[in-house]
XYZ file of C-alpha atoms in Angstrom:
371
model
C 10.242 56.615 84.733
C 7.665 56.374 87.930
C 5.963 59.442 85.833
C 5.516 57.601 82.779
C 4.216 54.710 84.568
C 2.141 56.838 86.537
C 0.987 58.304 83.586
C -0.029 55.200 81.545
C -1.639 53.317 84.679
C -3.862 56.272 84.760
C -4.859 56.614 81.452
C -5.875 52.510 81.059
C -7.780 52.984 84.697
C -9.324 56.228 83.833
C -10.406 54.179 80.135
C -11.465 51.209 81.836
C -13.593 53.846 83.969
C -15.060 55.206 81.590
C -16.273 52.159 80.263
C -17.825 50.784 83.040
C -19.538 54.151 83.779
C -21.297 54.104 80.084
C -22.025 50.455 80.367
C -23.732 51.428 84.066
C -25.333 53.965 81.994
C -24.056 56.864 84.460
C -24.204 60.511 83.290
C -21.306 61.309 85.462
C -18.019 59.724 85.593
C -16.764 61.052 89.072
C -17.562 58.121 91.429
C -15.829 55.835 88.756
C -12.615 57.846 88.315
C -12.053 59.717 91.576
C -10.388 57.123 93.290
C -7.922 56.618 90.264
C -7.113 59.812 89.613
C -6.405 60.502 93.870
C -4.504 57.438 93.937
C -1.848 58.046 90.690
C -1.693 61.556 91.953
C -1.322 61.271 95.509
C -3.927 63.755 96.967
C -6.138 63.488 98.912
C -10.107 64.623 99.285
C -10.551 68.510 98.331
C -10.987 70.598 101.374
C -14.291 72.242 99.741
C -16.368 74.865 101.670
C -13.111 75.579 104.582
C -14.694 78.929 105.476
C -16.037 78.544 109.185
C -19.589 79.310 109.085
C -22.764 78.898 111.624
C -26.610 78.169 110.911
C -28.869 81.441 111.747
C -32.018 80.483 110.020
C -33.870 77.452 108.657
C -36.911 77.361 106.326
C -38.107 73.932 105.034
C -34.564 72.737 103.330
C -33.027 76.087 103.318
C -30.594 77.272 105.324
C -29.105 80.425 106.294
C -25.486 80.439 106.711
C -23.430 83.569 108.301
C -19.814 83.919 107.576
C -18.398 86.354 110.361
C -15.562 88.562 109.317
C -12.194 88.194 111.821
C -12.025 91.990 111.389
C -15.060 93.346 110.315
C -15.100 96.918 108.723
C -18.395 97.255 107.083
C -21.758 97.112 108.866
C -23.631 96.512 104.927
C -23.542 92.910 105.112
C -23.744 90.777 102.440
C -26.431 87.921 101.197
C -25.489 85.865 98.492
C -28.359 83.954 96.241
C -27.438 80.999 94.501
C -28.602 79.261 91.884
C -31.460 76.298 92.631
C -29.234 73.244 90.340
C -25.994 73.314 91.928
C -24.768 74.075 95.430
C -23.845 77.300 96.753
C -20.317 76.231 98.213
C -18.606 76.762 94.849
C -18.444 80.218 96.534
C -16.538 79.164 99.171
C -14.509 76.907 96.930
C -11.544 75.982 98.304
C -8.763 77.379 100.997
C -7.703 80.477 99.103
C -9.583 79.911 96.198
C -13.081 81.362 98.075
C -15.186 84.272 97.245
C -16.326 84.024 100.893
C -13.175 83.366 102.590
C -12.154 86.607 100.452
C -14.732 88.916 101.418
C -14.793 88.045 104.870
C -10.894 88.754 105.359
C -11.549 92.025 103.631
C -13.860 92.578 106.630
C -17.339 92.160 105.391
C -20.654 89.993 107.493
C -21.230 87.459 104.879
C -24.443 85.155 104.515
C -25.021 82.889 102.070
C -28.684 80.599 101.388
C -28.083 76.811 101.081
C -31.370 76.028 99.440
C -30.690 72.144 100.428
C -32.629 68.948 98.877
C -35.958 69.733 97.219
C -38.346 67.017 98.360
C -41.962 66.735 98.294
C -42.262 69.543 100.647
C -40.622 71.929 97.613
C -42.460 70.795 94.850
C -45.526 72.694 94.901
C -43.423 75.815 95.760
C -44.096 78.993 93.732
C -42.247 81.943 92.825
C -44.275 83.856 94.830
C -43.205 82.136 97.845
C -40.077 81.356 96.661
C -39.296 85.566 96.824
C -41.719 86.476 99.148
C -41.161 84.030 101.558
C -37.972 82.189 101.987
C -35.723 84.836 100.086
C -37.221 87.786 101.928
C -36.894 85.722 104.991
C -33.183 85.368 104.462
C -33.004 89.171 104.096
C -34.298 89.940 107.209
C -32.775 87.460 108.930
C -29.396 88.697 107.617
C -30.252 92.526 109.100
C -31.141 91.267 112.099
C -28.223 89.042 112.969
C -26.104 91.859 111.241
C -27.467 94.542 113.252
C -27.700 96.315 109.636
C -30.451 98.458 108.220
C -29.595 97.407 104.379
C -27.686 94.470 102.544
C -25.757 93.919 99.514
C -27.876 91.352 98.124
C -25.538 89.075 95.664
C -27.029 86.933 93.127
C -25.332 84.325 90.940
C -26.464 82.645 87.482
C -29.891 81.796 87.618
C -29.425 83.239 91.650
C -28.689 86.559 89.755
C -32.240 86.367 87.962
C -34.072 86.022 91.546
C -32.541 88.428 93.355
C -33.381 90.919 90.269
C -37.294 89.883 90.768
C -36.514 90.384 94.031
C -35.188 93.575 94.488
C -37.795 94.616 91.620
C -40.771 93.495 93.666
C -39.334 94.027 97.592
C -36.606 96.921 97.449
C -36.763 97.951 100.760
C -33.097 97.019 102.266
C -31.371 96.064 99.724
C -28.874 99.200 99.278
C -26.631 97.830 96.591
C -27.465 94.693 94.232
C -24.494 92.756 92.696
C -25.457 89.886 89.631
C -22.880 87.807 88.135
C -23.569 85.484 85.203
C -27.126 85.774 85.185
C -29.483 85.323 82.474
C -31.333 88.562 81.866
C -32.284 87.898 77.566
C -33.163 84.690 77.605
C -33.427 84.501 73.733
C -29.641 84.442 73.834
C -28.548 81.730 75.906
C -27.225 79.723 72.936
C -27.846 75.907 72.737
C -29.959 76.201 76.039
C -32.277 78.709 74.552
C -33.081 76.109 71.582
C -33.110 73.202 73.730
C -36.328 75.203 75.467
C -38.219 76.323 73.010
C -41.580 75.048 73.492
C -41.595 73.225 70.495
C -38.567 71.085 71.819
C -39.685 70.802 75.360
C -42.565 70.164 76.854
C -41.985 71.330 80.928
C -45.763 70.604 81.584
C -44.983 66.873 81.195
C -41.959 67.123 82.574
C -43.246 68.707 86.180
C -46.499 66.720 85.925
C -44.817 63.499 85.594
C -41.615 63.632 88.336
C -42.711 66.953 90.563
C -39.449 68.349 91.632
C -37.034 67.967 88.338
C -34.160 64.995 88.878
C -30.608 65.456 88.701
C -30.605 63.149 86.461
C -32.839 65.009 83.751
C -30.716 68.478 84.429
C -26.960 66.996 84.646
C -28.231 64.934 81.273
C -28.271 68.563 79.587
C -25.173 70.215 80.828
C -23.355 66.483 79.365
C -25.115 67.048 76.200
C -23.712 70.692 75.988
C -20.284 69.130 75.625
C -20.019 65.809 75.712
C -17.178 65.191 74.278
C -14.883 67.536 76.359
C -16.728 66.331 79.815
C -14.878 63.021 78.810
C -12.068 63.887 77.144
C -10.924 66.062 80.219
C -10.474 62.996 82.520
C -7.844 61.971 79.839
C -6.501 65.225 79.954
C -6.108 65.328 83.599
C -4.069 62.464 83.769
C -1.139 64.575 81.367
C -0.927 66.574 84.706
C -1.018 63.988 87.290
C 2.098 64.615 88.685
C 0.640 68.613 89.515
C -1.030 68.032 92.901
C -2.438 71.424 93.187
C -4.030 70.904 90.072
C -5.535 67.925 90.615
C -6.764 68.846 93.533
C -8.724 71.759 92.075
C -9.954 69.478 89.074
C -11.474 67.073 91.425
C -12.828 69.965 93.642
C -14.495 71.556 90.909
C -15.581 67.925 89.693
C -17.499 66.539 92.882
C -19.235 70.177 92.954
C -20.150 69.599 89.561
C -21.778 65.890 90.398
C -23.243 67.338 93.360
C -26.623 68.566 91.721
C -29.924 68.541 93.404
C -33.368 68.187 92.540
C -35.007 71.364 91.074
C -38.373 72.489 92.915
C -40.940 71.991 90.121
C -43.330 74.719 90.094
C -40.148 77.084 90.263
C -38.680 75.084 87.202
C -42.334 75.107 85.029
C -42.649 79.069 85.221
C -39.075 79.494 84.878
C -39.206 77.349 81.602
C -42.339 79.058 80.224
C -41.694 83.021 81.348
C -38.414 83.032 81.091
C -36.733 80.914 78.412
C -39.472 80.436 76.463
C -41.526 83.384 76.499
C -38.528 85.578 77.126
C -40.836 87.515 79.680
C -38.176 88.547 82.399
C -36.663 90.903 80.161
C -39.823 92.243 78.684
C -41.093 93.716 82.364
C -43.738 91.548 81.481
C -43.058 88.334 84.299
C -45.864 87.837 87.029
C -45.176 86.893 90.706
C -47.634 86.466 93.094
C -49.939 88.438 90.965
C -47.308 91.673 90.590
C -45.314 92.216 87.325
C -41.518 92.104 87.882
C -40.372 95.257 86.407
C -36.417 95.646 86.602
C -36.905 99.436 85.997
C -38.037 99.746 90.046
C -34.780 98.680 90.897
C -33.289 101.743 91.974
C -30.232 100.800 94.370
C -26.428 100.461 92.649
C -26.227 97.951 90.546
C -22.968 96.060 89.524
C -23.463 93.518 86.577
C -20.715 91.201 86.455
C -20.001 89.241 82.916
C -17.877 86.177 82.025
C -16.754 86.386 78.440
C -15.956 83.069 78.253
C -19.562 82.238 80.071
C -20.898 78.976 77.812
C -23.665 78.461 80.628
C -24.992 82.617 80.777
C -23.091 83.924 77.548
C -22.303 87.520 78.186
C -25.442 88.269 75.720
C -27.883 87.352 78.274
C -26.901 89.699 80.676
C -25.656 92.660 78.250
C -28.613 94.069 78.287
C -29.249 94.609 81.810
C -27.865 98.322 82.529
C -30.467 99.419 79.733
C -33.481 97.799 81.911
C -32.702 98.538 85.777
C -33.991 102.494 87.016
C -30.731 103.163 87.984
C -28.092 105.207 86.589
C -25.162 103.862 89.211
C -25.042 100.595 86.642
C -21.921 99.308 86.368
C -20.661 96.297 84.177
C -17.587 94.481 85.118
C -16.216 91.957 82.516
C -13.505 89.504 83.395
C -11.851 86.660 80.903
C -12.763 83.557 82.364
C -15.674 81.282 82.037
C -18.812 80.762 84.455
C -17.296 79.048 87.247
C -14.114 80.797 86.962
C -15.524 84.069 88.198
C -15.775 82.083 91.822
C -12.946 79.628 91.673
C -10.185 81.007 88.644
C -6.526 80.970 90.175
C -7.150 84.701 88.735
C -9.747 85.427 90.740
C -8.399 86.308 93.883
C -6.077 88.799 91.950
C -7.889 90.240 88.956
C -11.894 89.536 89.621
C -12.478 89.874 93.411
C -10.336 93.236 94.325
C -12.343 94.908 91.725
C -15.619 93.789 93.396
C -15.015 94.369 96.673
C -14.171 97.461 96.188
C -17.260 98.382 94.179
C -18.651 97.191 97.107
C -17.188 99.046 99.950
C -17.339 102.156 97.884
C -21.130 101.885 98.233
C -21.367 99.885 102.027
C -21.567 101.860 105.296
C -18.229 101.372 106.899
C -18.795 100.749 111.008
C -17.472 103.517 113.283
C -14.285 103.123 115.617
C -15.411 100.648 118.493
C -18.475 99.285 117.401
């Protein structure tokens, strides 16, 4: 009986919610519902980003974070790239449910870059400066704190597409490369691709008018992707409000999701125009800082990992990748969950990260008895 009233208390809050959040005109629902959904279910906040973790580098609003291992066994650390929209700490998602946490237990030196807040500061930054300067900065950084030669660098989603140019244009240390969900053909990134075209979207104005891109603007097109399932799963979640752990995880993934941050606009305008509407990146035929990003000088291992339920970077986007890249030690890894669930799927830890790490520490130099 207390589950059935549970139940239906939720439901009328969560609908009462809702309403309130389209009369406020709100793109996300989270603040509004939260508190409902915590109280009929009993749990408290998420314990997002639990992996302990210090500050070894700043750079305008970035931030270099190092994840020690307890029992490190490999001296090839490893720098993860994230995407500029959301945050990075969906990698380190929640207790048991973390990429990082994982890895570091498995007794690798993990860094990842918070990019932070773009302000005004970010948005006249370039893609030249962008790679050249704070991403090779966090490389170097990472060796040095390390006390490595080379790095696994570890891009993700859009992070994926960076450290590509990057590894394209500055090779030196980077001894393995690892993408996951990352847009390589931008011609096939579904409703996103259309949305871009130039003759839908004009980024010029866009940039010109607001300088760094609002949350606002980007969350708007992620709702419009779905917009009926980004409401209809608040309903949804109440049918299991009497599951703690997966609440829990819902609202974990849900104030990551809500967390967005402003886009650097000079970063966004050539991303727009070489990449999704030009469809340059995979053509070898992208410019930074005067250089043409060619994938074919990447040279190191590469491991390509695909999402075949991706809706965000369908798997055709980064299909074509191992034909591109100068190296033959391509490997692609496809697992059956969507975008996010590659860093915080209950399968994960079992099916997805094993397989990675050990790709990983097949191709890492492992650190000699009492270093």
């Amino acid at each position: 009986m207390q589950r059935i009233r549970s139940f239906v208390s939720s439901q009328v809050d969560v609908s009462r919610s809702l309403a309130q959040a389209l009369q406020d005109r709100s793109i996300n629902p989270y603040p509004y519902l939260k508190p409902f959904i915590e109280k009929a279910a009993n749990v408290r906040e998420p314990p997002i980003s639990p992996t302990p973790h210090s500050v070894v580098y700043t750079r305008g609003s970035m931030r270099l974070l190092r994840y020690a291992s307890p029992r490190r066994r490999f001296r090839t650390p490893i720098l993860f790239v994230y995407s500029l929209i959301n945050r990075w700490y969906i990698l380190d998602f929640l207790p048991g449910r973390s990429l990082i946490e994982y890895l570091t237990r498995q007794g690798y030196d993990v860094y990842a870059i918070d990019w932070g807040v773009a302000g005004q500061d970010e948005q006249n930054l370039t893609w030249s400066e962008l790679l050249g300067g704070h991403l090779r900065s966090a490389v170097r950084w990472t060796l040095r704190v390390s006390g490595s030669d080379d790095l696994t660098l570890y891009g993700y989603c859009m992070g994926g597409t960076m450290a590509l140019a990057y590894t394209s244009l500055y090779p030196e240390g980077v001894r393995n490369l690892v993408v996951q969900a990352t847009p390589v053909d931008f011609t096939k990134g579904g409703i996103y691709s259309l949305w871009t075209q130039q003759r839908h979207f004009d980024v010029d104005s866009l940039v010109d008018a607001y300088g760094n891109v609002p949350t606002y603007v980007l969350e708007s097109g992620f709702f419009m992707a779905g917009p009926v399932q980004r409401i209809t799963k608040w309903l949804d979640v109440c049918r299991q409000i009497d599951d703690p752990g997966f609440v829990t995880t819902f609202l974990a993934l849900e104030r990551w999701g809500s967390d967005a941050v402003p886009f650097p606009g000079e970063v966004y305008r050539q991303y727009i125009r070489d990449c999704y509407q030009q469809n340059l990146f995979c053509q070898n035929r992208m410019e930074v800082g005067g250089e043409r990003v060619d994938l074919g000088n990447i040279r190191c291992p590469v491991l390509n990992i695909i999402a075949e339920q991706d809706n965000i970077a369908p798997p055709a986007m980064s299909e074509p990748l191992p034909d591109l890249v100068g190296t033959k030690d391509c490997e692609t890894m496809r697992f059956p969950v969507g975008h996010i669930g590659l860093s915080a799927s209950s399968k994960s830890p079992v099916k997805v990260w094993p397989r990675i790490s050990a790709w990983m520490g097949q191709r890492s130099q492992v650190l000699e008895a009492g270093e």
